[in-house]
């Protein structure tokens, strides 16, 4: 028997297991998936926990409930990938050989990368990128009397680049409508980018929200360190931003396993062909989701579209055929803007988010780059789609892995030639 | 579009980044530096510029600030002292390369 080994049973790994189990010849291939944790988290839901919209039960399931029959699941940590020997060594020193390896080890926050963060961690410095952080922040906000709340991005790239924006917009709504103490809260958004978001048209739309919602936007702020004692962020060019409560997005890095195995770049992301999803170093290693270094958003929607492409390419690889399926960088993200409204953006490597309708051209029901109530309902409905369709590898009708140009206002758009 | 820099006619983007790195030379670098507020390119500046050019050729990816520190051995604080505000935006422009874009 030959083996396809998947490392990581998060969003991307689980989807790959579900896709491949239906497609490969079981008499020839064994599919094994390894993950060290029991729980699967619906990570987009973490955003809602600090504001009491979701609780833990909405975002947690057992991994074993989400993996298909016919796939071997091993709950263990991974010590090392020995790419030359085509084998992986587990934490208990057991060796697993493979013919094809799929790296789906994701990314994680590393608070210690910014000096001083550890000193104030979970006292007046919080994150919402982990379940523990989101819950701790909910408890903090419950009794918080008000003051200056700063939302801060340490360094790009980060998982779900719109999440910090959503957080600050929801905070405005939360303090106004739920806590009724918005007057006692000063909101401030600090980013290393030169605008509110990485994509220009979208940044232009979102920039208007800051004065409307009375949120201070501080751009081009590259953090040097945090002074936890006097509660301030200090930039490399010696600017300072004080805070009473800091919600930081720590540096995001790939798994330390990637560094130990000498397969990553400076942030432990694996150099990957952005179209075929094959690793650049080894032809029998493929990479999907947040673990790659490709210039696409680190987001579940991206992993979902990648999974369809990667399944095709792995089947081609098995059959000694050229890898013809090509990922176009397609991402699709709801952006919660508070007050039960949201925007939706749909874009790829070449085409930035523009206005239009989605998924049906001219019909919708969702509006692109526009704030609507239906978009918000879509975001909430998405949790069910995630658990019941996305993870199981069931395609969403009318939503293809390739981004559709129909239904989008593309006139006069500069195409991003860099990517 | 075309622009004359230091007496050479070169192709640039609207923001003034060279589109053909074959047209780049050190005189052009010095002229661009002056234009964006760096009066003199010191040894420290050249170390950064040469690292970025070499690393891009090697990895086919524009290095990040983190990579300039880890692989280039240039402390980030120093990088900001040499090229204030957006160090990579400035250093790549002077180095005759395309503007680093945060894609995500």
GROMACS .gro file of N, CA and C in nm, chain A residues 50-51 120 122-126 135-151 167-168 170-176 178-188 231 242-247:
model
  156
   50UNK      N    1  -1.578   3.747   2.213
   50UNK     CA    2  -1.559   3.855   2.311
   50UNK      C    3  -1.684   3.941   2.330
   51UNK      N    4  -1.771   3.949   2.229
   51UNK     CA    5  -1.890   4.034   2.238
   51UNK      C    6  -2.013   3.955   2.281
  120UNK      N    7   0.229   4.185   2.966
  120UNK     CA    8   0.091   4.227   2.992
  120UNK      C    9  -0.013   4.127   2.947
  122UNK      N   10  -0.288   3.879   2.875
  122UNK     CA   11  -0.413   3.843   2.942
  122UNK      C   12  -0.438   3.921   3.070
  123UNK      N   13  -0.362   4.030   3.090
  123UNK     CA   14  -0.392   4.125   3.198
  123UNK      C   15  -0.458   4.247   3.132
  124UNK      N   16  -0.381   4.324   3.057
  124UNK     CA   17  -0.444   4.427   2.974
  124UNK      C   18  -0.402   4.416   2.828
  125UNK      N   19  -0.341   4.303   2.792
  125UNK     CA   20  -0.313   4.273   2.651
  125UNK      C   21  -0.380   4.140   2.617
  126UNK      N   22  -0.465   4.142   2.512
  126UNK     CA   23  -0.542   4.022   2.477
  126UNK      C   24  -0.534   3.995   2.328
  135UNK      N   25  -1.209   3.395   2.487
  135UNK     CA   26  -1.287   3.378   2.610
  135UNK      C   27  -1.234   3.472   2.719
  136UNK      N   28  -1.102   3.482   2.732
  136UNK     CA   29  -1.043   3.572   2.832
  136UNK      C   30  -1.083   3.717   2.803
  137UNK      N   31  -1.089   3.753   2.676
  137UNK     CA   32  -1.125   3.889   2.639
  137UNK      C   33  -1.274   3.916   2.668
  138UNK      N   34  -1.358   3.815   2.644
  138UNK     CA   35  -1.500   3.829   2.679
  138UNK      C   36  -1.515   3.859   2.829
  139UNK      N   37  -1.441   3.784   2.911
  139UNK     CA   38  -1.450   3.804   3.055
  139UNK      C   39  -1.398   3.942   3.095
  140UNK      N   40  -1.294   3.986   3.026
  140UNK     CA   41  -1.237   4.119   3.056
  140UNK      C   42  -1.338   4.229   3.019
  141UNK      N   43  -1.400   4.216   2.901
  141UNK     CA   44  -1.492   4.320   2.855
  141UNK      C   45  -1.618   4.328   2.942
  142UNK      N   46  -1.655   4.216   3.002
  142UNK     CA   47  -1.774   4.211   3.085
  142UNK      C   48  -1.769   4.318   3.195
  143UNK      N   49  -1.653   4.330   3.259
  143UNK     CA   50  -1.642   4.422   3.373
  143UNK      C   51  -1.566   4.549   3.338
  144UNK      N   52  -1.528   4.565   3.214
  144UNK     CA   53  -1.441   4.678   3.180
  144UNK      C   54  -1.518   4.809   3.192
  145UNK      N   55  -1.457   4.903   3.261
  145UNK     CA   56  -1.526   5.030   3.289
  145UNK      C   57  -1.517   5.130   3.175
  146UNK      N   58  -1.435   5.099   3.077
  146UNK     CA   59  -1.413   5.196   2.969
  146UNK      C   60  -1.272   5.250   2.975
  147UNK      N   61  -1.237   5.330   2.874
  147UNK     CA   62  -1.101   5.381   2.862
  147UNK      C   63  -1.060   5.372   2.716
  148UNK      N   64  -0.930   5.360   2.690
  148UNK     CA   65  -0.884   5.357   2.552
  148UNK      C   66  -0.855   5.213   2.508
  149UNK      N   67  -0.935   5.167   2.414
  149UNK     CA   68  -0.917   5.032   2.359
  149UNK      C   69  -0.844   5.043   2.225
  150UNK      N   70  -0.728   4.980   2.218
  150UNK     CA   71  -0.648   4.985   2.096
  150UNK      C   72  -0.646   4.847   2.031
  151UNK      N   73  -0.682   4.841   1.903
  151UNK     CA   74  -0.672   4.718   1.825
  151UNK      C   75  -0.548   4.731   1.737
  167UNK      N   76  -1.330   4.340   1.424
  167UNK     CA   77  -1.329   4.350   1.570
  167UNK      C   78  -1.353   4.494   1.615
  168UNK      N   79  -1.287   4.589   1.551
  168UNK     CA   80  -1.300   4.729   1.598
  168UNK      C   81  -1.438   4.784   1.561
  170UNK      N   82  -1.715   4.599   1.540
  170UNK     CA   83  -1.807   4.535   1.634
  170UNK      C   84  -1.793   4.596   1.774
  171UNK      N   85  -1.671   4.636   1.809
  171UNK     CA   86  -1.650   4.699   1.941
  171UNK      C   87  -1.731   4.828   1.950
  172UNK      N   88  -1.730   4.906   1.844
  172UNK     CA   89  -1.809   5.030   1.841
  172UNK      C   90  -1.957   4.999   1.867
  173UNK      N   91  -2.010   4.899   1.796
  173UNK     CA   92  -2.150   4.857   1.813
  173UNK      C   93  -2.174   4.805   1.956
  174UNK      N   94  -2.082   4.722   2.005
  174UNK     CA   95  -2.095   4.658   2.135
  174UNK      C   96  -2.105   4.761   2.249
  175UNK      N   97  -2.015   4.860   2.245
  175UNK     CA   98  -2.017   4.958   2.353
  175UNK      C   99  -2.137   5.053   2.341
  176UNK      N  100  -2.179   5.080   2.217
  176UNK     CA  101  -2.294   5.170   2.199
  176UNK      C  102  -2.426   5.100   2.233
  178UNK      N  103  -2.486   4.753   2.333
  178UNK     CA  104  -2.499   4.652   2.439
  178UNK      C  105  -2.458   4.706   2.575
  179UNK      N  106  -2.342   4.771   2.581
  179UNK     CA  107  -2.293   4.819   2.711
  179UNK      C  108  -2.342   4.960   2.742
  180UNK      N  109  -2.388   5.030   2.639
  180UNK     CA  110  -2.440   5.168   2.655
  180UNK      C  111  -2.337   5.261   2.720
  181UNK      N  112  -2.212   5.238   2.692
  181UNK     CA  113  -2.110   5.327   2.750
  181UNK      C  114  -2.007   5.372   2.646
  182UNK      N  115  -2.052   5.384   2.522
  182UNK     CA  116  -1.958   5.420   2.414
  182UNK      C  117  -1.886   5.552   2.444
  183UNK      N  118  -1.955   5.642   2.516
  183UNK     CA  119  -1.893   5.773   2.547
  183UNK      C  120  -1.770   5.758   2.636
  184UNK      N  121  -1.765   5.648   2.709
  184UNK     CA  122  -1.651   5.627   2.799
  184UNK      C  123  -1.539   5.550   2.732
  185UNK      N  124  -1.561   5.512   2.603
  185UNK     CA  125  -1.463   5.428   2.534
  185UNK      C  126  -1.404   5.502   2.414
  186UNK      N  127  -1.271   5.506   2.412
  186UNK     CA  128  -1.202   5.563   2.297
  186UNK      C  129  -1.151   5.445   2.215
  187UNK      N  130  -1.182   5.442   2.085
  187UNK     CA  131  -1.137   5.330   2.000
  187UNK      C  132  -1.027   5.376   1.906
  188UNK      N  133  -0.926   5.291   1.893
  188UNK     CA  134  -0.811   5.328   1.811
  188UNK      C  135  -0.763   5.203   1.737
  231UNK      N  136   0.191   5.102   2.969
  231UNK     CA  137   0.085   5.073   2.874
  231UNK      C  138   0.093   5.158   2.748
  242UNK      N  139  -0.067   5.513   2.346
  242UNK     CA  140  -0.101   5.461   2.479
  242UNK      C  141  -0.231   5.380   2.471
  243UNK      N  142  -0.250   5.291   2.568
  243UNK     CA  143  -0.374   5.213   2.572
  243UNK      C  144  -0.411   5.183   2.717
  244UNK      N  145  -0.539   5.156   2.738
  244UNK     CA  146  -0.582   5.096   2.865
  244UNK      C  147  -0.603   4.947   2.846
  245UNK      N  148  -0.655   4.914   2.726
  245UNK     CA  149  -0.677   4.774   2.692
  245UNK      C  150  -0.626   4.754   2.549
  246UNK      N  151  -0.532   4.662   2.534
  246UNK     CA  152  -0.474   4.638   2.401
  246UNK      C  153  -0.522   4.503   2.348
  247UNK      N  154  -0.587   4.507   2.232
  247UNK     CA  155  -0.623   4.383   2.163
  247UNK      C  156  -0.526   4.372   2.047
   0.00000   0.00000   0.00000
